[in-house]
Coordinates of C-alpha atoms and ligand atoms in Angstrom, one line a residue:
Chain R
M1 CA 0.0 0.1 0.1
N2 CA 2.0 3.5 -0.9
A3 CA 1.7 6.3 1.6
L4 CA -0.9 8.3 0.0
S5 CA -3.7 5.4 -0.1
R6 CA -2.3 4.5 4.0
R7 CA -3.1 8.4 4.7
S8 CA -6.7 8.2 3.4
F9 CA -7.4 4.7 5.1
R10 CA -6.6 6.6 8.0
W11 CA -9.1 9.1 7.7
L12 CA -11.3 7.0 6.1
A13 CA -11.7 4.3 8.6
P14 CA -13.1 6.6 12.0
A15 CA -15.2 8.5 9.1
A16 CA -16.8 4.5 8.6
A17 CA -16.8 4.2 12.2
V18 CA -19.4 7.1 13.0
L19 CA -21.1 6.7 9.9
A20 CA -21.7 3.3 11.1
T21 CA -22.6 4.9 14.8
L22 CA -25.0 7.0 13.3
L23 CA -27.1 4.5 10.7
L24 CA -27.2 2.1 14.2
W25 CA -28.8 5.2 16.3
Q26 CA -31.3 5.5 13.5
L27 CA -32.1 2.0 13.1
V28 CA -33.1 0.9 17.1
T29 CA -34.9 4.6 17.2
A30 CA -36.8 4.3 13.8
G31 CA -37.3 0.4 14.1
G32 CA -39.3 1.1 17.8
L33 CA -37.3 -0.1 19.8
F34 CA -37.7 3.0 21.5
R35 CA -40.2 5.5 21.6
A36 CA -39.6 9.5 20.4
D37 CA -39.9 10.9 24.4
Q38 CA -36.8 8.3 25.2
F39 CA -34.5 8.5 22.4
P40 CA -35.5 10.9 19.1
T41 CA -34.3 9.6 15.8
M42 CA -31.0 10.3 14.7
T43 CA -32.3 12.3 11.1
D44 CA -34.8 14.3 13.4
T45 CA -32.2 15.3 15.6
M46 CA -29.7 16.1 12.9
I47 CA -32.4 18.1 11.9
A48 CA -32.6 19.8 15.1
L49 CA -29.2 20.3 15.0
G50 CA -29.2 21.9 11.4
K51 CA -31.7 24.1 12.8
A52 CA -30.0 25.4 15.5
V53 CA -26.7 26.1 13.9
A54 CA -28.4 28.9 11.5
T55 CA -29.6 30.6 15.0
P56 CA -27.9 33.4 16.9
P57 CA -28.6 31.7 20.0
Y58 CA -26.6 28.6 19.2
W59 CA -23.6 30.5 19.2
A60 CA -24.1 32.7 22.0
A61 CA -24.4 29.1 23.8
I62 CA -21.3 27.9 22.8
G63 CA -19.5 31.2 22.9
A64 CA -20.6 31.3 26.5
T65 CA -19.8 27.5 27.3
V66 CA -16.3 28.3 26.1
Q67 CA -16.0 31.6 27.9
A68 CA -15.5 30.1 31.0
W69 CA -13.8 27.3 30.0
F70 CA -11.2 29.7 28.8
L71 CA -11.2 31.9 31.7
G72 CA -11.6 29.5 34.8
L73 CA -8.2 27.3 32.7
V74 CA -6.1 30.0 32.2
I75 CA -6.7 31.5 35.7
A76 CA -6.1 28.5 37.6
S77 CA -3.4 27.7 35.0
V78 CA -1.8 30.9 36.2
L79 CA -2.4 30.6 40.2
A80 CA -1.3 26.7 39.8
I81 CA 1.6 27.4 38.0
T82 CA 2.9 30.5 39.9
I83 CA 1.9 28.9 43.6
G84 CA 3.1 25.2 42.6
S85 CA 6.7 26.4 41.9
A86 CA 6.5 28.5 45.0
L87 CA 5.7 25.5 47.1
A88 CA 7.8 23.4 44.9
F89 CA 11.3 25.1 46.0
N90 CA 10.4 25.5 49.5
D91 CA 10.6 22.3 51.5
F92 CA 8.7 23.8 54.4
A93 CA 5.9 25.0 52.8
F94 CA 5.5 22.1 50.4
R95 CA 5.2 19.8 53.8
S96 CA 2.9 22.2 55.2
A97 CA 0.9 22.8 52.1
A98 CA 0.7 18.9 50.4
S99 CA -2.0 17.7 53.0
V100 CA -4.1 21.3 52.5
I101 CA -3.9 20.6 49.4
E102 CA -5.0 17.0 49.1
I103 CA -7.9 17.6 51.4
F104 CA -9.2 20.0 48.7
K105 CA -8.5 18.2 45.8
A106 CA -10.6 15.2 47.2
I107 CA -13.5 18.1 47.5
P108 CA -15.6 17.3 44.3
A109 CA -16.3 21.0 42.4
I110 CA -20.1 20.0 42.6
A111 CA -19.8 19.7 46.2
I112 CA -19.4 23.6 46.4
L113 CA -21.9 24.5 43.4
P114 CA -25.0 25.3 45.8
L115 CA -22.6 27.6 47.9
V116 CA -21.3 29.4 45.0
I117 CA -24.5 30.4 43.4
L118 CA -25.9 31.3 46.9
V119 CA -22.8 34.0 46.7
L120 CA -22.2 34.9 42.9
G121 CA -26.3 33.7 41.5
S122 CA -26.2 32.5 37.9
T123 CA -23.5 34.0 36.3
L124 CA -20.2 34.3 34.4
P125 CA -17.8 34.6 37.4
M126 CA -20.1 31.8 39.3
K127 CA -18.9 29.3 36.2
V128 CA -15.2 30.9 36.0
F129 CA -15.1 30.1 40.2
L130 CA -16.6 26.7 40.0
I131 CA -14.2 25.6 37.0
A132 CA -10.8 27.7 38.6
F133 CA -11.4 25.9 42.0
G134 CA -12.4 22.3 40.5
V135 CA -8.8 22.3 37.8
F136 CA -6.7 24.4 40.4
W137 CA -6.1 21.9 42.6
P138 CA -5.3 18.8 40.5
L139 CA -2.9 21.2 38.3
V140 CA -1.0 22.5 41.2
I141 CA 0.1 19.0 42.3
Q142 CA 1.1 18.4 38.7
V143 CA 2.9 21.9 38.8
I144 CA 4.8 20.7 42.0
Y145 CA 5.5 17.2 40.9
G146 CA 7.3 18.4 37.9
V147 CA 9.2 21.1 39.5
R148 CA 10.5 18.7 41.9
S149 CA 11.5 16.1 39.6
M150 CA 13.4 18.5 37.7
D151 CA 17.0 17.4 36.7
P152 CA 19.5 18.6 39.5
T153 CA 22.1 19.2 36.4
V154 CA 19.6 21.7 34.6
L155 CA 19.2 23.5 37.9
D156 CA 22.8 23.5 38.3
T157 CA 24.0 24.6 35.1
S158 CA 21.4 27.4 35.3
K159 CA 23.1 28.5 38.6
A160 CA 26.9 28.2 36.5
L161 CA 25.7 30.3 33.8
G162 CA 24.1 32.8 35.9
V163 CA 20.6 32.8 34.6
R164 CA 18.4 34.0 37.9
G165 CA 15.2 35.0 38.9
V166 CA 12.3 35.5 36.6
R167 CA 14.5 34.3 33.6
R168 CA 15.2 31.1 35.6
F169 CA 11.8 30.6 36.5
F170 CA 10.5 31.0 32.4
M171 CA 13.4 29.9 30.7
V172 CA 14.7 26.6 32.6
V173 CA 12.0 25.9 35.7
I174 CA 9.1 25.9 33.5
P175 CA 10.2 24.2 30.3
S176 CA 11.6 21.8 32.5
A177 CA 8.7 21.0 34.4
S178 CA 6.4 21.5 31.0
P179 CA 5.8 17.7 30.2
Y180 CA 4.0 17.4 33.7
I181 CA 2.2 20.9 33.1
A182 CA 1.1 20.2 29.8
T183 CA -0.3 16.7 31.1
G184 CA -2.0 18.9 33.9
L185 CA -3.4 20.6 31.3
R186 CA -4.7 18.7 29.6
I187 CA -6.8 16.7 31.9
A188 CA -7.6 20.0 33.2
S189 CA -9.0 21.4 30.2
A190 CA -11.4 18.2 30.0
S191 CA -12.5 19.0 33.3
A192 CA -13.1 22.2 33.0
L193 CA -15.7 22.0 29.7
I194 CA -17.5 18.8 32.1
L195 CA -17.7 22.1 35.1
A196 CA -18.6 24.7 32.5
V197 CA -21.7 22.4 31.1
V198 CA -22.8 21.6 35.1
S199 CA -22.5 25.1 36.4
E200 CA -25.3 25.8 33.2
L201 CA -27.4 22.5 33.6
V202 CA -27.4 22.8 37.2
G203 CA -26.9 26.6 38.2
G204 CA -28.7 28.1 35.1
A205 CA -26.1 30.3 33.8
S206 CA -26.1 30.6 30.2
G207 CA -24.5 28.2 28.2
I208 CA -24.6 24.5 26.3
G209 CA -26.1 23.4 29.1
R210 CA -28.5 25.5 30.1
N211 CA -29.8 25.4 26.6
I212 CA -29.8 21.1 27.0
L213 CA -31.8 21.7 30.4
Q214 CA -34.7 24.3 28.6
A215 CA -35.1 21.7 25.9
Q216 CA -35.8 18.7 28.1
N217 CA -38.1 20.9 30.1
G218 CA -39.6 21.8 26.2
G219 CA -41.2 18.1 26.5
T220 CA -41.0 15.7 24.1
A221 CA -40.9 18.2 20.9
A222 CA -38.2 19.5 22.2
Y223 CA -36.2 16.1 23.1
P224 CA -34.5 16.7 19.0
V225 CA -33.0 19.9 20.3
M226 CA -31.7 18.5 23.5
Y227 CA -30.0 15.4 21.8
A228 CA -28.5 18.4 19.4
Y229 CA -27.0 20.0 22.1
I230 CA -25.4 17.1 23.7
I231 CA -24.0 16.4 20.5
T232 CA -22.6 19.9 20.7
A233 CA -21.3 19.7 23.9
G234 CA -19.4 16.2 22.7
L235 CA -18.1 18.2 19.7
I236 CA -17.2 21.4 21.1
G237 CA -14.9 18.8 23.7
I238 CA -13.3 16.8 20.8
I239 CA -12.9 20.1 19.7
L240 CA -10.8 21.1 22.3
T241 CA -8.9 18.3 23.0
G242 CA -7.5 18.2 19.7
A243 CA -6.3 21.6 19.8
F244 CA -4.5 20.8 22.8
F245 CA -3.0 18.0 20.6
L246 CA -1.8 20.0 18.4
L247 CA -1.1 23.0 21.0
E248 CA 1.3 20.1 22.6
R249 CA 2.7 18.8 19.7
N250 CA 4.2 22.0 18.6
V251 CA 4.6 23.6 22.1
M252 CA 6.6 20.1 23.5
H253 CA 8.2 19.1 20.1
W254 CA 11.6 19.2 21.9
H255 CA 10.5 16.5 24.2
E256 CA 11.8 13.1 24.2
S257 CA 8.9 11.8 24.1
Q258 CA 7.1 13.8 20.8
R259 CA 10.6 13.0 19.5
N260 CA 9.9 9.4 19.9
I261 CA 6.3 10.1 18.2
R262 CA 7.8 11.1 15.4
S263 CA 10.7 9.1 15.4
N264 CA 8.1 5.8 15.5
S265 CA 5.7 7.0 12.5
E266 CA 8.1 8.2 10.5
G267 CA 9.2 3.6 11.0
A268 CA 5.9 3.0 10.7
L269 CA 5.5 4.6 7.0
K270 CA 8.0 2.7 5.5
Chain L
M1 CA 15.4 13.2 65.2
T2 CA 18.9 13.5 64.5
I3 CA 22.3 13.4 66.6
P4 CA 24.8 15.4 65.3
S5 CA 27.9 13.4 64.5
P6 CA 30.9 15.0 65.9
E7 CA 32.3 16.1 62.3
S8 CA 29.1 18.1 62.4
E9 CA 30.1 21.2 63.9
N10 CA 29.1 25.1 62.9
T11 CA 29.6 24.6 58.9
M12 CA 29.0 28.2 58.2
S13 CA 32.0 29.5 60.5
N14 CA 34.1 26.4 59.6
L15 CA 33.8 27.9 55.8
T16 CA 36.0 31.4 56.6
V17 CA 38.1 30.0 59.2
P18 CA 40.5 27.7 57.8
T19 CA 41.5 24.6 60.0
P20 CA 45.4 25.2 61.3
A21 CA 48.4 24.0 60.2
A22 CA 48.6 20.3 61.0
S23 CA 46.4 19.0 58.2
S24 CA 48.4 19.3 54.5
P25 CA 51.9 20.2 54.3
S26 CA 51.5 21.1 50.8
T27 CA 49.0 24.0 52.0
P28 CA 50.9 27.6 51.1
S29 CA 50.3 29.9 53.9
H30 CA 51.2 32.9 52.4
P31 CA 48.7 35.7 51.1
S32 CA 47.6 35.5 47.6
D33 CA 50.0 35.9 44.8
A34 CA 48.7 38.4 41.9
G35 CA 48.0 36.0 39.2
E36 CA 46.4 33.4 41.3
V37 CA 42.6 32.8 40.5
L38 CA 41.6 29.4 42.5
R39 CA 42.7 28.9 46.3
V40 CA 41.2 25.3 47.6
E41 CA 42.3 25.7 51.4
N42 CA 41.7 22.3 53.4
L43 CA 38.7 21.5 51.7
R44 CA 36.3 19.3 53.1
K45 CA 33.0 18.1 52.2
I46 CA 30.7 15.4 54.0
Y47 CA 27.5 14.5 52.8
N48 CA 24.4 14.2 54.9
E49 CA 26.3 15.4 57.3
G50 CA 24.9 14.7 61.1
K51 CA 22.8 12.1 59.7
P52 CA 23.2 8.1 60.2
H53 CA 24.5 7.9 56.1
A54 CA 26.4 10.9 56.1
K55 CA 29.5 9.9 53.4
T56 CA 33.3 11.9 53.5
A57 CA 33.4 12.8 49.8
I58 CA 36.2 15.0 50.2
D59 CA 38.6 14.4 53.1
D60 CA 41.2 17.2 52.7
V61 CA 42.3 18.8 49.9
S62 CA 44.0 21.8 49.0
F63 CA 45.8 23.5 45.8
T64 CA 46.2 26.6 44.2
V65 CA 45.6 27.7 40.4
N66 CA 47.6 30.5 38.9
K67 CA 46.6 32.6 36.1
G68 CA 46.7 31.1 32.5
E69 CA 47.2 27.7 34.0
F70 CA 45.9 24.1 32.6
V71 CA 45.4 22.1 35.6
C72 CA 43.8 18.9 35.7
I73 CA 42.9 17.3 39.0
V74 CA 42.8 13.3 38.6
G75 CA 41.3 10.1 40.6
P76 CA 40.3 7.2 40.9
S77 CA 35.9 6.9 40.3
G78 CA 34.0 7.6 43.2
A79 CA 37.2 9.8 44.3
G80 CA 35.0 12.9 44.7
K81 CA 36.1 14.6 41.6
T82 CA 32.7 15.9 40.8
T83 CA 32.0 16.9 44.2
L84 CA 35.1 18.9 44.2
L85 CA 33.9 20.8 41.0
R86 CA 30.6 21.5 42.1
C87 CA 32.6 22.9 45.8
I88 CA 35.0 25.1 43.7
S89 CA 32.3 26.5 41.4
G90 CA 30.0 27.3 44.1
L91 CA 27.5 24.7 43.6
A92 CA 27.9 23.1 46.8
K93 CA 28.8 24.2 50.0
P94 CA 32.4 22.7 51.8
S95 CA 31.9 21.3 55.3
S96 CA 35.1 23.0 56.3
G97 CA 38.2 24.9 54.7
S98 CA 38.2 27.5 52.5
L99 CA 37.8 28.4 48.7
S100 CA 38.6 31.8 46.9
F101 CA 38.1 32.9 43.6
E102 CA 40.3 35.6 42.0
G103 CA 41.4 36.6 45.7
R104 CA 37.6 36.7 47.2
P105 CA 35.8 34.1 49.5
L106 CA 33.9 32.2 47.1
T107 CA 29.9 31.6 48.2
S108 CA 28.1 31.7 45.2
V109 CA 28.8 31.3 41.5
P110 CA 30.9 33.9 40.2
E111 CA 30.2 35.4 37.4
Q112 CA 33.6 34.8 36.1
L113 CA 33.4 31.3 36.2
G114 CA 32.5 29.1 32.9
L115 CA 31.4 25.0 34.0
V116 CA 31.4 22.8 31.8
F117 CA 29.4 19.6 33.3
Q118 CA 29.8 15.7 32.6
D119 CA 26.6 15.2 31.4
Y120 CA 26.3 17.3 28.5
G121 CA 23.2 15.7 27.4
R122 CA 21.7 16.9 30.7
S123 CA 23.3 20.4 30.5
L124 CA 22.2 21.7 27.5
Y125 CA 18.8 22.5 27.4
P126 CA 16.5 20.3 24.7
W127 CA 14.1 23.0 24.4
F128 CA 16.2 25.7 23.0
T129 CA 18.5 25.8 20.0
N130 CA 21.8 25.8 20.0
A131 CA 21.9 29.4 19.2
K132 CA 19.6 29.9 21.8
N133 CA 21.4 27.6 24.6
V134 CA 24.8 29.3 24.1
G135 CA 23.2 32.5 24.3
L136 CA 21.5 32.2 27.6
P137 CA 24.5 33.3 30.2
L138 CA 24.8 36.4 27.8
A139 CA 21.0 37.1 28.2
A140 CA 21.2 36.6 31.9
R141 CA 24.2 39.4 31.5
G142 CA 22.2 41.8 29.4
M143 CA 24.2 41.7 26.5
K144 CA 21.8 43.3 23.5
K145 CA 20.1 40.7 20.9
A146 CA 22.0 41.4 18.2
E147 CA 25.5 41.5 19.7
R148 CA 24.5 38.4 21.1
A149 CA 23.9 36.7 17.8
E150 CA 27.6 37.7 16.8
R151 CA 28.9 36.1 20.0
V152 CA 27.2 32.9 19.7
S153 CA 28.0 32.4 15.9
Q154 CA 31.6 33.3 17.2
V155 CA 31.9 31.6 19.8
L156 CA 30.3 28.2 17.9
K157 CA 33.1 29.2 15.7
N158 CA 35.9 28.4 18.0
V159 CA 35.0 25.5 18.8
G160 CA 34.7 24.6 15.2
L161 CA 30.8 24.8 14.7
G162 CA 29.2 26.4 12.0
H163 CA 25.8 26.5 11.4
V164 CA 24.7 24.8 14.1
E165 CA 22.3 27.8 15.4
K166 CA 19.0 26.4 14.4
Q167 CA 19.1 23.1 15.4
Y168 CA 18.5 21.8 18.8
P169 CA 21.2 19.9 20.9
W170 CA 19.4 16.7 20.3
E171 CA 20.4 16.4 16.7
L172 CA 24.0 16.7 17.1
S173 CA 26.2 13.8 17.7
G174 CA 27.6 13.4 21.1
G175 CA 31.0 15.1 20.2
M176 CA 29.1 18.1 18.9
Q177 CA 27.0 18.4 21.7
Q178 CA 30.2 18.8 23.7
R179 CA 31.3 21.4 21.9
V180 CA 28.4 23.7 22.1
A181 CA 28.1 23.3 26.2
I182 CA 32.4 24.1 25.7
A183 CA 30.8 27.4 23.6
R184 CA 28.5 28.3 26.1
A185 CA 30.9 28.0 28.9
L186 CA 33.0 30.5 26.7
S187 CA 30.7 32.6 25.2
Y188 CA 30.9 35.2 28.0
Q189 CA 34.4 34.7 28.5
P190 CA 35.0 33.7 31.6
D191 CA 38.3 34.1 33.5
L192 CA 38.4 30.3 35.0
L193 CA 37.1 27.5 32.6
L194 CA 36.2 24.5 34.8
M195 CA 35.5 20.8 33.5
D196 CA 34.1 17.5 34.5
E197 CA 34.9 15.0 33.1
P198 CA 34.0 16.7 29.2
F199 CA 35.3 14.3 27.1
A200 CA 34.8 10.7 29.0
S201 CA 31.7 9.5 26.8
V202 CA 32.6 10.5 23.5
D203 CA 34.9 8.2 21.1
A204 CA 38.3 8.1 21.1
Q205 CA 38.9 10.0 18.2
T206 CA 36.4 13.0 18.8
R207 CA 38.1 12.8 22.1
F208 CA 41.7 13.6 20.7
D209 CA 40.0 16.2 18.4
L210 CA 38.2 18.0 21.6
E211 CA 41.6 17.7 23.7
D212 CA 43.2 19.7 20.7
L213 CA 40.2 22.5 20.9
I214 CA 40.7 22.9 24.4
L215 CA 44.3 23.6 24.2
T216 CA 43.7 25.8 21.1
V217 CA 40.9 27.7 22.6
R218 CA 43.1 27.8 26.0
R219 CA 45.8 29.3 24.0
D220 CA 43.8 32.1 21.6
L221 CA 42.3 33.1 25.2
G222 CA 44.6 33.0 27.5
I223 CA 41.8 31.6 29.8
T224 CA 42.9 29.4 33.4
V225 CA 41.3 26.3 33.3
V226 CA 40.9 23.0 35.3
L227 CA 40.2 20.2 34.1
V228 CA 38.7 16.8 35.9
T229 CA 39.5 13.6 34.6
H230 CA 40.3 9.8 35.5
D231 CA 42.2 9.6 32.5
I232 CA 46.0 9.5 33.6
D233 CA 47.1 10.0 29.8
E234 CA 44.8 13.1 29.5
A235 CA 45.6 14.9 32.2
I236 CA 49.8 14.8 30.8
Y237 CA 48.2 15.6 27.3
L238 CA 46.5 18.5 28.5
S239 CA 47.9 19.7 31.8
D240 CA 50.6 22.6 33.0
R241 CA 50.0 21.0 36.5
I242 CA 48.5 17.7 37.9
V243 CA 46.9 17.2 41.1
V244 CA 46.5 13.6 42.1
L245 CA 43.8 12.6 44.1
S246 CA 43.7 9.4 46.2
G247 CA 40.4 7.2 46.5
S248 CA 37.7 8.0 48.1
P249 CA 37.5 9.9 50.3
S250 CA 40.0 12.3 48.6
R251 CA 43.0 14.0 49.4
V252 CA 45.5 15.3 47.6
R253 CA 48.4 12.6 46.6
E254 CA 50.9 15.0 45.0
V255 CA 50.9 18.2 42.9
V256 CA 53.1 17.1 40.0
D257 CA 54.7 19.0 37.1
V258 CA 54.4 18.7 33.2
P259 CA 57.2 20.6 31.6
L260 CA 55.7 19.5 28.3
G261 CA 55.8 23.0 26.7
D262 CA 53.2 25.0 25.1
H263 CA 52.8 23.5 21.7
R264 CA 51.7 19.6 22.0
E265 CA 50.6 16.8 19.5
Q266 CA 48.6 13.7 20.0
V267 CA 51.2 11.6 18.7
A268 CA 54.5 12.9 19.2
T269 CA 53.7 14.6 22.7
R270 CA 52.0 11.3 24.1
A271 CA 55.3 9.0 22.5
S272 CA 58.0 11.7 23.9
D273 CA 60.3 10.4 26.7
E274 CA 58.9 12.7 28.9
F275 CA 55.7 12.1 28.5
L276 CA 56.4 8.6 28.8
G277 CA 58.6 9.4 32.4
L278 CA 55.1 11.6 33.9
R279 CA 53.4 8.6 32.9
R280 CA 55.0 6.0 35.2
H281 CA 55.3 8.3 38.0
L282 CA 51.5 8.9 38.0
L283 CA 51.0 5.3 37.9
D284 CA 53.2 4.9 40.4
L285 CA 51.4 7.3 42.5
V286 CA 47.7 6.0 41.6
M287 CA 48.2 2.2 41.8
P288 CA 47.8 1.4 45.4
H289 CA 50.1 -1.9 45.6
S290 CA 53.3 -0.3 44.1
A291 CA 53.2 2.8 46.7
Ligands
ADP1 N1 24.5 14.1 46.3 C1 25.3 13.5 46.9 N2 24.5 12.6 48.2 C2 25.1 12.3 48.7 N3 27.0 11.6 48.0 C3 27.0 11.8 47.3 C4 26.6 12.9 46.5 N4 27.1 13.1 45.2 C5 28.2 12.5 45.5 N5 28.1 11.4 46.5 C6 29.4 10.1 46.9 O1 30.2 11.2 47.0 C7 31.3 10.3 46.7 C8 32.4 11.0 45.4 O2 31.3 11.2 44.5 P1 31.6 11.8 43.3 O3 32.2 13.7 43.3 O4 30.9 11.9 42.1 O5 33.0 11.3 42.5 P2 34.0 11.5 41.5 O6 33.1 12.1 40.0 O7 35.2 11.5 41.4 O8 33.4 9.8 40.4 C9 30.9 8.7 46.6 O9 30.7 8.1 46.9 C10 29.4 9.6 45.4 O10 28.4 8.2 46.3
MG2 MG1 32.2 12.7 38.5

């Protein structure tokens, strides 16, 4: 098989799998295994999705969800990277903070949702706070591990070269811990989206989640719309994951794991 | 709960107060010469001092290095050579004894010190191109971008590398990586270059090339070099003086002068009678049985 047909095969196989799933959906729903108020047919859902895509509120909902995702993630990352690095470099502070972090990490972010709604209402700040809170603890642990597992030679080198302070932080410490940070961010991105949708669904803030809830309240006729929004949430998840994948491949291209992936895939194309 | 061992006295005060006479006969007691770059006096390093698993890496080491000199430190593996270099460079704190660099007591890594680590693979930053690696200490010293770029390509040329600026260290061979590491240490024109077994993990041919490179660089730049190695032949070939260490924990066994002159060639120098004589003398020193 030549390289071109291999490449198209790589795209064709997953596309065919998606198509097969959609067909199966259509078969079980149209075939009468489910009633329309339980599970709408694939075609009805696709029509609802098609209609929704053409309306501004659909995009406003996506915008609201992604905005909260983004802000929560950025705030949590900045805090986790600065606080995590500071803790990692100070043994006493690390030991003192470790148990506190473990406790907060163990609290499911959703458990504090009622409290956050009470204080902040069904607003963007409520969503952002919930996301940042939920994502911060696992991320800060990841940063601490990343910085603490730094190769001593890397740090010694920066000392020997007279690289200090902010420059050392950004040019040495962060890149050295970046494989850990990247993994943390990838996981954080997925949980941030979940928390965004939950805060909309339960907390009533505008976004995809609230539209799902509204469609559900709209009765059986609106079920295809509800599924359209559920699919949309899934698609957002896929796009964000894909974006992270590409970002990581670019930013971390120097890292051994990415180098290995590259040389392995070169080998596989032989 | 830690039970202090008898040696774990106040490390800080011991740093500046050299332990009196009794120790090493080779310790010069006169104040520092004008041409003296480095002075190590009664250096002692104990890892995990005061803990049950305390380990004396360096027992008692004294020597001096003068401006423009090439001094090699030889000792068997595990003798404490890396530890000694880490102390000299200010990366590790001695347990006792004193260190001075250009007449001043050494507390942190001096600006005018270049360091080449044993493990170049880990000391070059893989996230930077070779140019950024070499330019990093220059940026830290506030050099402007344009001047930096010029200096980087100049110093890469000095170590025999052209056109590797845009490549990454991991795209180069081991010998080339070590050249980049040397270029980085030379980029800010240090007064003293410290090297820790820099050629231990390259093949023999590359090793000869790098040895000659470092002799050339040293002649061209008039730099002072202290190089650690476990290879006696390499030490003789490179040095003006050799500090021979005992096994662990290290003491200075002898300081040997190497009067082989300025011009050395791999084949001729290594075959000369002086070289072979020195080689026999050093082997006598390091072979435990023949003592
Ligand atoms: N960070 C450390 N902690 C405890 N012991 C160490 C440490 N570094 C080195 N040592 C010990 O000190 C001794 C000397 O090590 P080193 O200076 O690396 O020797 P060399 O470079 O001559 O091979 C060895 O026995 C080693 O195990
Ligand atoms: Mg060593």
